[in-house]
GROMACS .gro file of C-alpha atoms in nm:
model
  238
    1MET     CA    1  -0.416   1.773  -1.805
    2LYS     CA    2  -0.104   1.920  -1.649
    3THR     CA    3   0.178   1.716  -1.519
    4VAL     CA    4   0.518   1.743  -1.338
    5TYR     CA    5   0.771   1.465  -1.372
    6HIS     CA    6   1.031   1.374  -1.104
    7SER     CA    7   1.289   1.116  -1.211
    8ALA     CA    8   1.416   0.888  -0.940
    9ASP     CA    9   1.770   1.029  -0.962
   10SER     CA   10   1.637   1.385  -0.926
   11ARG     CA   11   1.533   1.330  -0.569
   12GLY     CA   12   1.722   1.454  -0.261
   13TYR     CA   13   1.946   1.193  -0.087
   14ALA     CA   14   2.072   1.172   0.260
   15ASN     CA   15   2.319   0.895   0.374
   16HIS     CA   16   2.350   0.880   0.752
   17GLY     CA   17   2.508   0.537   0.737
   18TRP     CA   18   2.243   0.340   0.914
   19LEU     CA   19   1.976   0.536   0.722
   20LYS     CA   20   1.975   0.610   0.346
   21SER     CA   21   1.682   0.823   0.239
   22HIS     CA   22   1.553   0.962  -0.089
   23HIS     CA   23   1.339   1.266  -0.062
   24THR     CA   24   1.084   1.345  -0.339
   25PHE     CA   25   1.011   1.678  -0.175
   26SER     CA   26   1.219   1.926   0.036
   27PHE     CA   27   1.297   1.759   0.364
   28ALA     CA   28   1.553   1.803   0.649
   29ASN     CA   29   1.879   1.933   0.483
   30TYR     CA   30   1.739   1.888   0.132
   31HIS     CA   31   1.577   2.201   0.006
   32ASN     CA   32   1.443   2.251  -0.345
   33GLN     CA   33   1.227   2.565  -0.389
   34GLU     CA   34   1.052   2.393  -0.684
   35ARG     CA   35   0.995   2.072  -0.489
   36THR     CA   36   0.834   2.177  -0.158
   37HIS     CA   37   0.500   1.979  -0.206
   38PHE     CA   38   0.232   1.846  -0.443
   39GLY     CA   39  -0.090   1.998  -0.326
   40VAL     CA   40  -0.121   1.879   0.038
   41LEU     CA   41   0.130   1.590  -0.020
   42ARG     CA   42   0.423   1.740   0.186
   43VAL     CA   43   0.655   1.446   0.228
   44LEU     CA   44   0.739   1.133   0.038
   45ASN     CA   45   1.048   0.968   0.171
   46ASP     CA   46   1.189   0.639   0.044
   47ASP     CA   47   1.387   0.500   0.344
   48PHE     CA   48   1.637   0.221   0.382
   49VAL     CA   49   1.736   0.136   0.753
   50GLU     CA   50   2.008  -0.094   0.849
   51GLY     CA   51   1.938  -0.390   1.082
   52GLY     CA   52   1.891  -0.296   1.445
   53MET     CA   53   1.891   0.076   1.381
   54GLY     CA   54   1.609   0.333   1.362
   55PHE     CA   55   1.452   0.658   1.462
   56GLY     CA   56   1.452   0.721   1.846
   57ARG     CA   57   1.132   0.878   1.994
   58HIS     CA   58   1.051   1.214   1.836
   59PRO     CA   59   0.753   1.452   1.802
   60HIS     CA   60   0.500   1.544   1.540
   61ARG     CA   61   0.206   1.777   1.525
   62ASP     CA   62  -0.091   1.851   1.286
   63MET     CA   63   0.028   1.607   1.017
   64GLU     CA   64  -0.130   1.291   0.876
   65ILE     CA   65   0.158   1.044   0.852
   66VAL     CA   66   0.130   0.720   0.649
   67SER     CA   67   0.401   0.443   0.648
   68ILE     CA   68   0.408   0.177   0.392
   69PRO     CA   69   0.672  -0.107   0.447
   70LEU     CA   70   0.824  -0.252   0.130
   71GLU     CA   71   1.066  -0.499   0.300
   72GLY     CA   72   1.162  -0.610   0.642
   73ASP     CA   73   1.005  -0.543   0.986
   74LEU     CA   74   0.969  -0.204   1.138
   75ARG     CA   75   0.903  -0.175   1.507
   76HIS     CA   76   0.681   0.110   1.619
   77GLY     CA   77   0.620   0.265   1.959
   78ASP     CA   78   0.433   0.579   2.069
   79ASN     CA   79   0.314   0.781   2.378
   80MET     CA   80  -0.043   0.669   2.305
   81GLY     CA   81   0.055   0.313   2.421
   82ASN     CA   82   0.068   0.161   2.070
   83SER     CA   83   0.359  -0.080   2.003
   84GLY     CA   84   0.412  -0.364   1.744
   85ILE     CA   85   0.566  -0.459   1.411
   86ILE     CA   86   0.459  -0.338   1.073
   87LYS     CA   87   0.581  -0.514   0.750
   88LYS     CA   88   0.514  -0.541   0.385
   89GLY     CA   89   0.131  -0.565   0.339
   90ASP     CA   90   0.061  -0.331   0.634
   91ILE     CA   91  -0.044   0.028   0.615
   92GLN     CA   92   0.015   0.247   0.917
   93VAL     CA   93  -0.139   0.582   0.976
   94MET     CA   94  -0.099   0.846   1.249
   95SER     CA   95  -0.302   1.166   1.292
   96ALA     CA   96  -0.053   1.373   1.490
   97GLY     CA   97  -0.301   1.651   1.589
   98THR     CA   98  -0.229   1.813   1.911
   99GLY     CA   99   0.095   1.619   1.938
  100ILE     CA  100   0.241   1.268   1.940
  101MET     CA  101   0.578   1.118   2.022
  102HIS     CA  102   0.683   0.792   1.843
  103SER     CA  103   0.982   0.585   1.741
  104GLU     CA  104   1.057   0.357   1.436
  105GLU     CA  105   1.315   0.092   1.444
  106ASN     CA  106   1.430  -0.204   1.245
  107ALA     CA  107   1.312  -0.503   1.439
  108THR     CA  108   1.567  -0.747   1.290
  109GLU     CA  109   1.926  -0.763   1.151
  110GLN     CA  110   1.789  -0.756   0.794
  111PRO     CA  111   1.735  -0.415   0.617
  112VAL     CA  112   1.396  -0.244   0.630
  113LYS     CA  113   1.265  -0.035   0.329
  114PHE     CA  114   0.956   0.177   0.369
  115LEU     CA  115   0.785   0.483   0.232
  116GLN     CA  116   0.690   0.751   0.475
  117ILE     CA  117   0.433   1.000   0.353
  118TRP     CA  118   0.310   1.321   0.525
  119ILE     CA  119  -0.031   1.489   0.428
  120ILE     CA  120  -0.124   1.824   0.555
  121PRO     CA  121  -0.446   1.783   0.723
  122ASN     CA  122  -0.777   1.976   0.676
  123LYS     CA  123  -0.825   2.006   1.051
  124THR     CA  124  -0.580   2.115   1.312
  125ASP     CA  125  -0.551   2.020   1.685
  126VAL     CA  126  -0.735   1.690   1.649
  127THR     CA  127  -0.705   1.411   1.906
  128PRO     CA  128  -0.400   1.204   1.808
  129ARG     CA  129  -0.485   0.874   1.647
  130TYR     CA  130  -0.306   0.554   1.543
  131ASP     CA  131  -0.426   0.278   1.318
  132GLN     CA  132  -0.256  -0.014   1.135
  133ILE     CA  133  -0.426  -0.258   0.881
  134ASN     CA  134  -0.298  -0.546   0.661
  135ILE     CA  135  -0.415  -0.533   0.300
  136GLU     CA  136  -0.250  -0.874   0.183
  137GLU     CA  137  -0.563  -1.085   0.210
  138LYS     CA  138  -0.757  -0.840  -0.004
  139SER     CA  139  -0.483  -0.779  -0.252
  140VAL     CA  140  -0.595  -0.747  -0.607
  141GLN     CA  141  -0.431  -0.786  -0.941
  142ASN     CA  142  -0.493  -0.565  -1.233
  143ASP     CA  143  -0.716  -0.319  -1.043
  144PHE     CA  144  -0.687  -0.024  -0.816
  145GLN     CA  145  -0.686  -0.127  -0.448
  146GLN     CA  146  -0.785   0.146  -0.223
  147ILE     CA  147  -0.567   0.164   0.086
  148LEU     CA  148  -0.662   0.525   0.220
  149SER     CA  149  -0.959   0.763   0.209
  150PRO     CA  150  -1.124   1.033   0.405
  151ASN     CA  151  -1.400   0.787   0.530
  152ALA     CA  152  -1.346   0.552   0.822
  153ASP     CA  153  -1.614   0.324   0.668
  154ASP     CA  154  -1.422   0.287   0.336
  155ALA     CA  155  -1.156   0.033   0.241
  156GLY     CA  156  -0.824   0.099   0.399
  157VAL     CA  157  -0.715   0.356   0.663
  158TRP     CA  158  -0.862   0.705   0.682
  159ILE     CA  159  -0.714   1.052   0.743
  160HIS     CA  160  -0.818   1.407   0.803
  161GLN     CA  161  -0.811   1.513   0.444
  162ASP     CA  162  -0.993   1.461   0.116
  163ALA     CA  163  -0.739   1.217  -0.005
  164TRP     CA  164  -0.756   0.874  -0.162
  165PHE     CA  165  -0.454   0.640  -0.198
  166ASN     CA  166  -0.465   0.332  -0.433
  167LEU     CA  167  -0.213   0.060  -0.506
  168ALA     CA  168  -0.199  -0.070  -0.860
  169LYS     CA  169  -0.046  -0.404  -0.912
  170PHE     CA  170  -0.053  -0.442  -1.289
  171ASP     CA  171   0.068  -0.709  -1.528
  172LYS     CA  172   0.276  -0.610  -1.826
  173GLY     CA  173   0.051  -0.447  -2.092
  174PHE     CA  174  -0.243  -0.397  -1.860
  175SER     CA  175  -0.414  -0.057  -1.859
  176LYS     CA  176  -0.695   0.106  -1.662
  177GLU     CA  177  -0.850   0.454  -1.634
  178TYR     CA  178  -0.831   0.627  -1.299
  179LYS     CA  179  -1.112   0.864  -1.215
  180ILE     CA  180  -1.053   1.149  -0.983
  181ASN     CA  181  -1.266   1.120  -0.667
  182LYS     CA  182  -1.315   1.497  -0.596
  183SER     CA  183  -1.300   1.796  -0.820
  184GLY     CA  184  -0.982   2.001  -0.764
  185ASN     CA  185  -0.781   1.706  -0.660
  186GLY     CA  186  -0.454   1.596  -0.828
  187VAL     CA  187  -0.272   1.253  -0.818
  188TYR     CA  188   0.088   1.189  -0.751
  189ALA     CA  189   0.186   0.853  -0.917
  190PHE     CA  190   0.503   0.682  -0.764
  191VAL     CA  191   0.635   0.364  -0.924
  192ILE     CA  192   0.739   0.132  -0.641
  193LYS     CA  193   0.861  -0.132  -0.894
  194GLY     CA  194   0.846  -0.195  -1.261
  195LYS     CA  195   0.768   0.057  -1.543
  196ALA     CA  196   0.454   0.240  -1.641
  197LYS     CA  197   0.320   0.500  -1.867
  198ILE     CA  198   0.080   0.798  -1.813
  199GLY     CA  199  -0.009   1.003  -2.111
  200ASP     CA  200   0.330   1.026  -2.312
  201GLN     CA  201   0.537   0.992  -1.997
  202ILE     CA  202   0.724   0.678  -1.925
  203LEU     CA  203   0.785   0.615  -1.547
  204ASN     CA  204   1.059   0.381  -1.434
  205GLU     CA  205   1.116   0.236  -1.090
  206ARG     CA  206   1.092   0.515  -0.811
  207ASP     CA  207   1.006   0.782  -1.068
  208GLY     CA  208   0.705   1.022  -0.973
  209LEU     CA  209   0.449   1.204  -1.179
  210GLY     CA  210   0.210   1.464  -1.042
  211ILE     CA  211  -0.115   1.495  -1.254
  212TRP     CA  212  -0.376   1.770  -1.214
  213ASP     CA  213  -0.643   1.975  -1.401
  214THR     CA  214  -0.816   1.652  -1.528
  215ASN     CA  215  -1.098   1.432  -1.433
  216SER     CA  216  -0.922   1.111  -1.530
  217PHE     CA  217  -0.618   0.957  -1.680
  218THR     CA  218  -0.498   0.607  -1.802
  219LEU     CA  219  -0.232   0.405  -1.628
  220GLU     CA  220  -0.059   0.150  -1.846
  221SER     CA  221   0.201  -0.101  -1.723
  222GLN     CA  222   0.502  -0.155  -1.937
  223GLU     CA  223   0.626  -0.429  -1.718
  224ASN     CA  224   0.482  -0.622  -1.420
  225SER     CA  225   0.449  -0.318  -1.189
  226GLU     CA  226   0.348  -0.185  -0.858
  227ILE     CA  227   0.239   0.178  -0.854
  228LEU     CA  228   0.115   0.399  -0.566
  229LEU     CA  229  -0.139   0.654  -0.662
  230MET     CA  230  -0.187   0.943  -0.406
  231GLU     CA  231  -0.486   1.156  -0.489
  232VAL     CA  232  -0.483   1.481  -0.282
  233PRO     CA  233  -0.631   1.835  -0.281
  234MET     CA  234  -0.427   2.079  -0.471
  235GLU     CA  235  -0.522   2.364  -0.250
  236LEU     CA  236  -0.507   2.358   0.121
  237SER     CA  237  -0.821   2.456   0.301
  238ARG     CA  238  -0.890   2.444   0.678
   0.00000   0.00000   0.00000
Protein backbone atom coordinates (compact mmCIF):
# COMPACT_ATOMS: atom_id res chain seq x y z
CA MET A 1 0.00 0.00 0.00
CA LYS A 2 1.31 3.43 -0.97
CA THR A 3 0.23 6.61 0.78
CA VAL A 4 0.68 10.38 0.63
CA TYR A 5 -0.11 12.51 3.67
CA HIS A 6 -1.33 16.10 3.54
CA SER A 7 -1.67 17.84 6.90
CA ALA A 8 -4.40 20.46 7.27
CA ASP A 9 -1.86 23.25 7.72
CA SER A 10 0.03 22.29 4.55
CA ARG A 11 -2.89 23.24 2.29
CA GLY A 12 -2.98 26.37 0.18
CA TYR A 13 -4.95 29.25 1.67
CA ALA A 14 -6.76 32.23 0.17
CA ASN A 15 -8.40 34.99 2.21
CA HIS A 16 -10.67 37.24 0.16
CA GLY A 17 -12.43 38.69 3.18
CA TRP A 18 -15.88 37.31 2.40
CA LEU A 19 -14.33 34.00 1.29
CA LYS A 20 -11.72 31.96 3.12
CA SER A 21 -10.64 28.86 1.23
CA HIS A 22 -8.19 26.04 1.91
CA HIS A 23 -6.95 24.20 -1.18
CA THR A 24 -5.71 20.62 -0.85
CA PHE A 25 -4.61 20.74 -4.50
CA SER A 26 -3.34 23.53 -6.73
CA PHE A 27 -6.15 26.01 -7.38
CA ALA A 28 -6.38 29.63 -8.56
CA ASN A 29 -3.34 31.50 -7.18
CA TYR A 30 -2.13 28.50 -5.17
CA HIS A 31 0.22 26.32 -7.18
CA ASN A 32 2.22 23.40 -5.83
CA GLN A 33 3.79 21.20 -8.48
CA GLU A 34 3.63 18.21 -6.11
CA ARG A 35 -0.02 18.83 -5.25
CA THR A 36 -1.89 19.16 -8.57
CA HIS A 37 -4.24 16.18 -8.18
CA PHE A 38 -4.75 12.70 -6.74
CA GLY A 39 -5.63 10.50 -9.67
CA VAL A 40 -8.70 12.12 -11.25
CA LEU A 41 -9.46 14.04 -8.04
CA ARG A 42 -8.51 17.52 -9.23
CA VAL A 43 -9.91 19.93 -6.60
CA LEU A 44 -10.74 19.65 -2.91
CA ASN A 45 -11.61 23.09 -1.55
CA ASP A 46 -12.69 23.71 2.03
CA ASP A 47 -14.64 26.98 1.80
CA PHE A 48 -15.99 29.50 4.35
CA VAL A 49 -18.38 32.15 2.98
CA GLU A 50 -19.55 35.15 5.01
CA GLY A 51 -23.26 35.87 5.34
CA GLY A 52 -24.93 37.36 2.28
CA MET A 53 -21.85 36.86 0.09
CA GLY A 54 -20.98 34.33 -2.60
CA PHE A 55 -19.76 33.43 -6.04
CA GLY A 56 -21.49 35.22 -8.92
CA ARG A 57 -22.48 33.36 -12.07
CA HIS A 58 -19.42 31.73 -13.65
CA PRO A 59 -18.72 28.96 -16.20
CA HIS A 60 -17.49 25.35 -15.99
CA ARG A 61 -16.85 22.76 -18.68
CA ASP A 62 -15.98 19.03 -18.78
CA MET A 63 -15.78 18.57 -15.03
CA GLU A 64 -17.82 16.66 -12.43
CA ILE A 65 -18.46 19.09 -9.55
CA VAL A 66 -19.61 17.87 -6.14
CA SER A 67 -20.60 20.21 -3.28
CA ILE A 68 -21.04 19.00 0.29
CA PRO A 69 -22.38 21.64 2.73
CA LEU A 70 -21.04 21.33 6.28
CA GLU A 71 -22.79 24.31 7.91
CA GLY A 72 -25.28 26.97 6.84
CA ASP A 73 -27.44 27.45 3.74
CA LEU A 74 -25.99 27.82 0.24
CA ARG A 75 -28.18 29.19 -2.57
CA HIS A 76 -27.61 27.68 -6.01
CA GLY A 77 -28.70 28.95 -9.42
CA ASP A 78 -27.73 27.93 -12.95
CA ASN A 79 -28.54 28.43 -16.62
CA MET A 80 -30.35 25.07 -16.76
CA GLY A 81 -33.16 26.55 -14.67
CA ASN A 82 -32.19 24.97 -11.36
CA SER A 83 -32.39 27.06 -8.21
CA GLY A 84 -32.68 26.35 -4.54
CA ILE A 85 -30.91 25.90 -1.20
CA ILE A 86 -28.43 23.22 -0.24
CA LYS A 87 -27.50 22.65 3.39
CA LYS A 88 -25.84 20.09 5.67
CA GLY A 89 -27.15 16.64 4.77
CA ASP A 90 -27.43 17.52 1.08
CA ILE A 91 -25.13 16.36 -1.71
CA GLN A 92 -25.07 18.40 -4.91
CA VAL A 93 -23.57 17.26 -8.21
CA MET A 94 -23.16 18.94 -11.59
CA SER A 95 -21.82 17.44 -14.79
CA ALA A 96 -20.48 20.52 -16.56
CA GLY A 97 -20.03 18.72 -19.89
CA THR A 98 -20.44 21.05 -22.87
CA GLY A 99 -20.72 24.01 -20.50
CA ILE A 100 -22.75 25.41 -17.62
CA MET A 101 -23.10 28.74 -15.83
CA HIS A 102 -23.92 28.75 -12.13
CA SER A 103 -23.75 30.81 -8.94
CA GLU A 104 -23.34 29.92 -5.27
CA GLU A 105 -24.30 32.38 -2.55
CA ASN A 106 -24.77 32.35 1.19
CA ALA A 107 -28.53 32.45 1.66
CA THR A 108 -28.45 33.87 5.21
CA GLU A 109 -26.38 36.18 7.42
CA GLN A 110 -24.76 33.18 9.09
CA PRO A 111 -21.52 31.72 7.69
CA VAL A 112 -21.57 28.84 5.23
CA LYS A 113 -18.97 26.08 5.23
CA PHE A 114 -18.83 23.59 2.39
CA LEU A 115 -16.52 21.28 0.46
CA GLN A 116 -16.28 21.70 -3.29
CA ILE A 117 -14.76 18.78 -5.16
CA TRP A 118 -13.87 18.49 -8.84
CA ILE A 119 -13.46 15.14 -10.56
CA ILE A 120 -12.05 14.84 -14.08
CA PRO A 121 -14.69 12.86 -16.03
CA ASN A 122 -14.17 9.82 -18.27
CA LYS A 123 -16.34 11.42 -20.97
CA THR A 124 -16.20 14.90 -22.45
CA ASP A 125 -18.89 17.01 -24.12
CA VAL A 126 -21.73 15.33 -22.23
CA THR A 127 -25.08 17.06 -21.77
CA PRO A 128 -24.87 19.25 -18.66
CA ARG A 129 -26.71 17.81 -15.69
CA TYR A 130 -27.70 18.82 -12.14
CA ASP A 131 -28.81 16.73 -9.18
CA GLN A 132 -29.29 17.26 -5.48
CA ILE A 133 -30.20 14.72 -2.80
CA ASN A 134 -30.52 14.65 0.97
CA ILE A 135 -28.86 11.80 2.84
CA GLU A 136 -29.86 12.66 6.42
CA GLU A 137 -32.78 10.22 6.61
CA LYS A 138 -30.51 7.39 5.47
CA SER A 139 -27.60 8.45 7.68
CA VAL A 140 -25.81 5.52 9.29
CA GLN A 141 -23.43 5.27 12.23
CA ASN A 142 -20.35 3.06 12.31
CA ASP A 143 -20.56 2.06 8.66
CA PHE A 144 -19.66 3.40 5.24
CA GLN A 145 -22.50 5.39 3.68
CA GLN A 146 -22.21 5.61 -0.09
CA ILE A 147 -23.04 9.09 -1.36
CA LEU A 148 -21.68 8.91 -4.92
CA SER A 149 -20.98 6.26 -7.56
CA PRO A 150 -20.81 5.78 -11.36
CA ASN A 151 -24.28 4.18 -11.35
CA ALA A 152 -27.51 6.17 -11.33
CA ASP A 153 -29.31 3.20 -9.72
CA ASP A 154 -26.94 3.04 -6.73
CA ALA A 155 -27.18 4.96 -3.47
CA GLY A 156 -26.26 8.63 -3.67
CA VAL A 157 -25.61 10.82 -6.69
CA TRP A 158 -23.75 9.63 -9.78
CA ILE A 159 -21.03 11.04 -12.04
CA HIS A 160 -19.29 10.29 -15.32
CA GLN A 161 -16.36 8.51 -13.69
CA ASP A 162 -15.59 5.21 -11.96
CA ALA A 163 -15.59 6.86 -8.55
CA TRP A 164 -17.23 6.03 -5.25
CA PHE A 165 -17.59 8.41 -2.29
CA ASN A 166 -18.48 7.26 1.21
CA LEU A 167 -19.08 9.10 4.47
CA ALA A 168 -17.85 7.33 7.58
CA LYS A 169 -19.39 8.52 10.86
CA PHE A 170 -17.51 6.43 13.40
CA ASP A 171 -17.64 6.36 17.18
CA LYS A 172 -14.36 6.51 19.06
CA GLY A 173 -12.52 3.19 18.83
CA PHE A 174 -14.60 1.82 15.93
CA SER A 175 -12.74 0.38 12.95
CA LYS A 176 -13.84 -1.09 9.64
CA GLU A 177 -12.14 -2.39 6.50
CA TYR A 178 -12.73 -0.47 3.28
CA LYS A 179 -12.54 -2.55 0.10
CA ILE A 180 -11.62 -0.89 -3.20
CA ASN A 181 -14.47 -1.10 -5.71
CA LYS A 182 -12.37 -1.19 -8.88
CA SER A 183 -8.82 -2.33 -9.54
CA GLY A 184 -6.50 0.60 -10.21
CA ASN A 185 -8.47 2.98 -8.01
CA GLY A 186 -7.09 4.80 -5.00
CA VAL A 187 -8.82 6.51 -2.08
CA TYR A 188 -8.34 10.00 -0.73
CA ALA A 189 -9.46 10.13 2.91
CA PHE A 190 -10.35 13.56 4.32
CA VAL A 191 -11.19 14.05 8.00
CA ILE A 192 -14.12 16.46 8.27
CA LYS A 193 -14.05 16.29 12.05
CA GLY A 194 -12.45 14.15 14.72
CA LYS A 195 -9.35 12.00 14.51
CA ALA A 196 -8.66 8.78 12.65
CA LYS A 197 -5.93 6.30 11.83
CA ILE A 198 -5.11 4.46 8.60
CA GLY A 199 -2.11 2.13 8.77
CA ASP A 200 0.44 3.94 10.91
CA GLN A 201 -0.80 7.40 9.95
CA ILE A 202 -2.81 9.48 12.43
CA LEU A 203 -5.17 11.94 10.75
CA ASN A 204 -6.47 14.99 12.57
CA GLU A 205 -9.31 17.31 11.54
CA ARG A 206 -8.97 18.46 7.92
CA ASP A 207 -5.93 16.22 7.29
CA GLY A 208 -5.93 14.16 4.09
CA LEU A 209 -4.35 10.85 3.12
CA GLY A 210 -4.10 9.39 -0.38
CA ILE A 211 -3.98 5.57 -0.53
CA TRP A 212 -3.29 3.39 -3.56
CA ASP A 213 -1.74 0.11 -4.74
CA THR A 214 -3.92 -1.88 -2.35
CA ASN A 215 -7.19 -3.80 -2.44
CA SER A 216 -8.31 -2.65 1.01
CA PHE A 217 -7.34 -0.78 4.17
CA THR A 218 -8.69 -0.35 7.69
CA LEU A 219 -10.05 2.95 8.94
CA GLU A 220 -9.99 3.37 12.73
CA SER A 221 -11.59 6.28 14.57
CA GLN A 222 -9.52 7.74 17.41
CA GLU A 223 -12.37 10.07 18.40
CA ASN A 224 -16.00 10.44 17.38
CA SER A 225 -15.28 11.32 13.76
CA GLU A 226 -16.65 12.03 10.31
CA ILE A 227 -14.41 11.06 7.40
CA LEU A 228 -15.01 11.46 3.66
CA LEU A 229 -13.56 8.65 1.53
CA MET A 230 -13.17 9.54 -2.16
CA GLU A 231 -12.30 6.51 -4.29
CA VAL A 232 -11.14 7.54 -7.77
CA PRO A 233 -9.17 6.10 -10.72
CA MET A 234 -5.47 6.82 -10.41
CA GLU A 235 -5.12 7.01 -14.20
CA LEU A 236 -7.20 9.16 -16.53
CA SER A 237 -8.79 7.32 -19.45
CA ARG A 238 -11.33 8.71 -21.89
